[in-house]
mmCIF file of C-alpha atoms and ligand atoms in Angstrom:
data_model
loop_
_atom_site.group_PDB
_atom_site.id
_atom_site.type_symbol
_atom_site.label_atom_id
_atom_site.label_comp_id
_atom_site.label_asym_id
_atom_site.label_seq_id
_atom_site.Cartn_x
_atom_site.Cartn_y
_atom_site.Cartn_z
ATOM 1 C CA MET A 1 19.887 53.948 78.985
ATOM 2 C CA LYS A 2 22.475 56.223 80.481
ATOM 3 C CA THR A 3 24.192 59.391 79.305
ATOM 4 C CA CYS A 4 27.816 59.538 78.272
ATOM 5 C CA PRO A 5 29.521 62.139 80.496
ATOM 6 C CA ASN A 6 31.710 63.243 77.605
ATOM 7 C CA CYS A 7 29.499 63.569 74.507
ATOM 8 C CA LYS A 8 26.106 63.329 76.288
ATOM 9 C CA GLY A 9 25.134 60.521 73.918
ATOM 10 C CA GLU A 10 22.455 58.050 74.978
ATOM 11 C CA VAL A 11 24.149 54.721 75.467
ATOM 12 C CA ASP A 12 23.123 51.296 76.653
ATOM 13 C CA GLU A 13 23.056 50.846 80.425
ATOM 14 C CA LYS A 14 25.604 48.040 80.232
ATOM 15 C CA ALA A 15 27.961 49.679 77.714
ATOM 16 C CA LEU A 16 31.566 49.767 78.889
ATOM 17 C CA VAL A 17 32.702 52.188 76.209
ATOM 18 C CA CYS A 18 30.695 54.999 74.631
ATOM 19 C CA PRO A 19 29.982 53.918 71.011
ATOM 20 C CA PHE A 20 30.053 57.571 69.894
ATOM 21 C CA CYS A 21 33.207 58.978 71.423
ATOM 22 C CA GLY A 22 34.989 55.992 72.976
ATOM 23 C CA THR A 23 34.928 57.321 76.534
ATOM 24 C CA LEU A 24 35.321 54.634 79.158
ATOM 25 C CA LEU A 25 32.019 54.518 81.002
ATOM 26 C CA GLN A 26 32.674 53.874 84.603
ATOM 27 C CA ASN A 27 30.102 53.036 87.160
ATOM 28 C CA HIS A 28 31.406 55.045 90.039
ATOM 29 C CA MET A 29 28.750 57.757 89.769
ATOM 30 C CA GLU A 30 25.913 55.300 89.412
ATOM 31 C CA ILE A 31 26.965 53.389 92.472
ATOM 32 C CA THR A 32 27.237 56.636 94.405
ATOM 33 C CA ARG A 33 23.721 57.565 93.430
ATOM 34 C CA SER A 34 22.113 54.197 93.990
ATOM 35 C CA LEU A 35 23.350 53.786 97.522
ATOM 36 C CA SER A 36 22.315 55.906 100.429
ATOM 37 C CA ASP A 37 25.070 58.057 101.907
ATOM 38 C CA THR A 38 25.478 55.789 104.862
ATOM 39 C CA ASP A 39 25.787 52.661 102.740
ATOM 40 C CA PHE A 40 28.277 54.339 100.483
ATOM 41 C CA GLU A 41 30.543 55.448 103.292
ATOM 42 C CA GLU A 42 30.456 51.976 104.731
ATOM 43 C CA VAL A 43 31.508 50.438 101.430
ATOM 44 C CA ILE A 44 34.329 52.962 101.042
ATOM 45 C CA ALA A 45 35.508 52.288 104.542
ATOM 46 C CA ARG A 46 35.702 48.593 103.864
ATOM 47 C CA PHE A 47 37.080 48.471 100.365
ATOM 48 C CA GLY A 48 38.259 51.923 99.285
ATOM 49 C CA THR A 49 37.042 53.647 96.145
ATOM 50 C CA ALA A 50 39.571 52.287 93.704
ATOM 51 C CA HIS A 51 37.675 49.080 93.084
ATOM 52 C CA PHE A 52 34.463 50.633 91.815
ATOM 53 C CA SER A 53 35.420 51.480 88.289
ATOM 54 C CA ARG A 54 37.802 48.739 87.332
ATOM 55 C CA MET A 55 37.834 47.739 83.716
ATOM 56 C CA ASN A 56 40.317 45.703 81.798
ATOM 57 C CA LEU A 57 41.598 46.364 78.309
ATOM 58 C CA ILE A 58 42.153 43.029 76.609
ATOM 59 C CA LEU A 59 44.278 42.620 73.495
ATOM 60 C CA GLN A 60 44.016 39.196 71.926
ATOM 61 C CA VAL A 61 46.404 38.165 69.173
ATOM 62 C CA ARG A 62 44.507 36.540 66.332
ATOM 63 C CA GLY A 63 45.821 33.095 65.450
ATOM 64 C CA ALA A 64 47.857 32.845 68.634
ATOM 65 C CA SER A 65 46.811 31.892 72.142
ATOM 66 C CA LYS A 66 48.328 35.101 73.470
ATOM 67 C CA THR A 67 46.254 37.639 75.392
ATOM 68 C CA TYR A 68 47.388 40.859 77.049
ATOM 69 C CA VAL A 69 45.316 42.280 79.895
ATOM 70 C CA PHE A 70 45.714 45.762 81.367
ATOM 71 C CA ASP A 71 43.795 47.644 84.015
ATOM 72 C CA ALA A 72 42.339 50.454 81.885
ATOM 73 C CA GLU A 73 42.400 52.875 84.785
ATOM 74 C CA THR A 74 46.158 52.702 85.195
ATOM 75 C CA ILE A 75 47.090 53.032 81.518
ATOM 76 C CA THR A 76 48.906 56.179 80.488
ATOM 77 C CA GLU A 77 50.828 54.731 77.563
ATOM 78 C CA LEU A 78 51.323 51.159 76.376
ATOM 79 C CA ILE A 79 53.826 50.546 73.618
ATOM 80 C CA LEU A 80 52.944 47.809 71.119
ATOM 81 C CA GLY A 81 55.966 46.283 69.485
ATOM 82 C CA ARG A 82 58.631 43.705 70.048
ATOM 83 C CA LEU A 83 61.826 43.065 71.926
ATOM 84 C CA ASP A 84 64.658 45.376 70.925
ATOM 85 C CA PRO A 85 67.648 43.062 70.365
ATOM 86 C CA ASP A 86 70.098 45.961 70.720
ATOM 87 C CA THR A 87 68.961 47.226 74.104
ATOM 88 C CA GLY A 88 67.190 44.083 75.395
ATOM 89 C CA GLU A 89 64.171 46.268 76.179
ATOM 90 C CA SER A 90 60.642 44.918 75.812
ATOM 91 C CA PRO A 91 57.614 47.140 75.223
ATOM 92 C CA GLU A 92 54.507 46.701 77.409
ATOM 93 C CA VAL A 93 52.884 44.662 74.632
ATOM 94 C CA ASP A 94 55.802 42.541 73.429
ATOM 95 C CA LEU A 95 54.674 40.600 70.367
ATOM 96 C CA GLN A 96 58.035 38.913 69.872
ATOM 97 C CA ASP A 97 56.584 35.432 70.534
ATOM 98 C CA CYS A 98 53.710 35.968 68.104
ATOM 99 C CA GLY A 99 55.826 36.105 64.961
ATOM 100 C CA ALA A 100 56.261 39.869 65.178
ATOM 101 C CA VAL A 101 59.419 39.985 63.058
ATOM 102 C CA GLU A 102 57.958 37.925 60.196
ATOM 103 C CA LYS A 103 54.706 39.902 60.354
ATOM 104 C CA GLY A 104 56.433 43.240 60.015
ATOM 105 C CA VAL A 105 55.915 44.597 63.513
ATOM 106 C CA SER A 106 58.376 47.338 64.475
ATOM 107 C CA ARG A 107 60.113 47.487 67.849
ATOM 108 C CA ARG A 108 58.019 50.479 68.871
ATOM 109 C CA HIS A 109 55.226 50.147 66.358
ATOM 110 C CA ALA A 110 52.210 51.773 67.970
ATOM 111 C CA ALA A 111 50.864 52.810 71.350
ATOM 112 C CA VAL A 112 47.666 52.845 73.353
ATOM 113 C CA VAL A 113 47.416 56.162 75.165
ATOM 114 C CA LYS A 114 44.830 57.645 77.489
ATOM 115 C CA ARG A 115 43.448 61.080 76.696
ATOM 116 C CA ASP A 116 40.385 62.681 78.236
ATOM 117 C CA ASN A 117 39.580 59.369 79.871
ATOM 118 C CA SER A 118 39.432 57.548 76.527
ATOM 119 C CA LEU A 119 41.920 55.057 75.196
ATOM 120 C CA HIS A 120 43.407 55.905 71.820
ATOM 121 C CA LEU A 121 45.544 53.994 69.365
ATOM 122 C CA VAL A 122 48.518 55.851 67.879
ATOM 123 C CA ASP A 123 50.865 54.715 65.132
ATOM 124 C CA ARG A 124 54.463 55.572 65.925
ATOM 125 C CA GLY A 125 55.604 56.021 62.339
ATOM 126 C CA SER A 126 55.948 52.295 61.655
ATOM 127 C CA PRO A 127 57.053 51.416 58.106
ATOM 128 C CA ASN A 128 54.429 48.660 57.758
ATOM 129 C CA GLY A 129 51.617 50.693 59.202
ATOM 130 C CA THR A 130 48.966 50.446 61.909
ATOM 131 C CA TYR A 131 45.370 49.764 60.876
ATOM 132 C CA LEU A 132 42.217 50.282 62.918
ATOM 133 C CA ASN A 133 39.294 48.268 61.530
ATOM 134 C CA GLY A 134 41.028 48.132 58.164
ATOM 135 C CA GLN A 135 41.871 51.846 57.983
ATOM 136 C CA ARG A 136 45.482 52.878 58.014
ATOM 137 C CA LEU A 137 46.341 55.382 60.711
ATOM 138 C CA ILE A 138 48.274 58.532 60.024
ATOM 139 C CA ALA A 139 51.428 58.466 62.152
ATOM 140 C CA ASN A 140 51.090 60.137 65.554
ATOM 141 C CA GLN A 141 47.379 60.889 65.106
ATOM 142 C CA PRO A 142 45.458 59.210 67.943
ATOM 143 C CA ARG A 143 42.225 57.379 67.172
ATOM 144 C CA VAL A 144 39.697 56.281 69.776
ATOM 145 C CA LEU A 145 39.785 52.593 70.645
ATOM 146 C CA ARG A 146 36.441 50.863 71.135
ATOM 147 C CA ASP A 147 35.231 47.482 72.283
ATOM 148 C CA GLY A 148 35.430 44.987 69.420
ATOM 149 C CA ASP A 149 37.967 46.941 67.362
ATOM 150 C CA GLU A 150 40.489 45.159 65.217
ATOM 151 C CA VAL A 151 44.018 46.517 65.299
ATOM 152 C CA ARG A 152 46.551 45.424 62.716
ATOM 153 C CA LEU A 153 50.275 46.022 63.041
ATOM 154 C CA GLY A 154 51.872 45.064 59.743
ATOM 155 C CA HIS A 155 50.305 41.619 59.300
ATOM 156 C CA LEU A 156 49.648 40.921 62.950
ATOM 157 C CA VAL A 157 46.046 41.318 64.117
ATOM 158 C CA LEU A 158 44.930 42.143 67.652
ATOM 159 C CA VAL A 159 41.303 42.091 68.757
ATOM 160 C CA VAL A 160 40.374 44.719 71.350
ATOM 161 C CA SER A 161 37.831 44.163 74.073
ATOM 162 C CA PHE A 162 36.915 45.733 77.381
ATOM 163 C CA GLU A 163 35.918 43.669 80.363
ATOM 164 C CA LYS A 164 34.364 45.057 83.464
ATOM 165 C CA LEU A 165 35.495 43.515 86.696
ATOM 166 C CA SER A 166 33.121 42.789 89.511
ATOM 167 C CA PRO A 167 32.365 45.902 91.628
ATOM 168 C CA LEU A 168 34.900 44.877 94.216
ATOM 169 C CA GLY A 169 37.348 43.301 91.829
ATOM 170 C CA ILE A 170 38.116 40.633 94.361
ATOM 171 C CA ASP A 171 37.249 37.463 92.506
ATOM 172 C CA ARG A 172 39.969 38.187 89.975
ATOM 173 C CA LEU A 173 42.782 39.048 92.311
HETATM 174 ZN ZN1 ZN B 201 30.389 59.627 74.433
#
């Protein structure tokens, strides 16, 4: 077991996301503690610190072979929606090719935002609504996103998961 740095909840050693408050649980501190100072400095010198806590947010469209992968650390705001035919602009998660129009997805339907080191889902006032595990979100009220969540935009369903990369993140580059 380890302790969530945010809510101090006892969580599983391998948990990527705190089941109580949704905080991303990164391993940076643990690695720091488990290595001697000398070892740690050596590792930093060789690889830099950025690779220690890498985790991916994965959004998988149900019923389509489409998957969106984002480095959770770098997310500030991801817009979920579809191509805007007027401006030609695509949001970060462009669901155009997944039947977005027929399924009632707005151009800027919802967003994933980072707050206090947790990822939250926010509805952007979409007419057809954003649902988190079957519950409709109130527009512009962020809700914590957790591993295994189901997000529905109109009639389009996305399954959320978090994937931890190897400590050095090299095998995936
Ligand atoms: Zn927590």
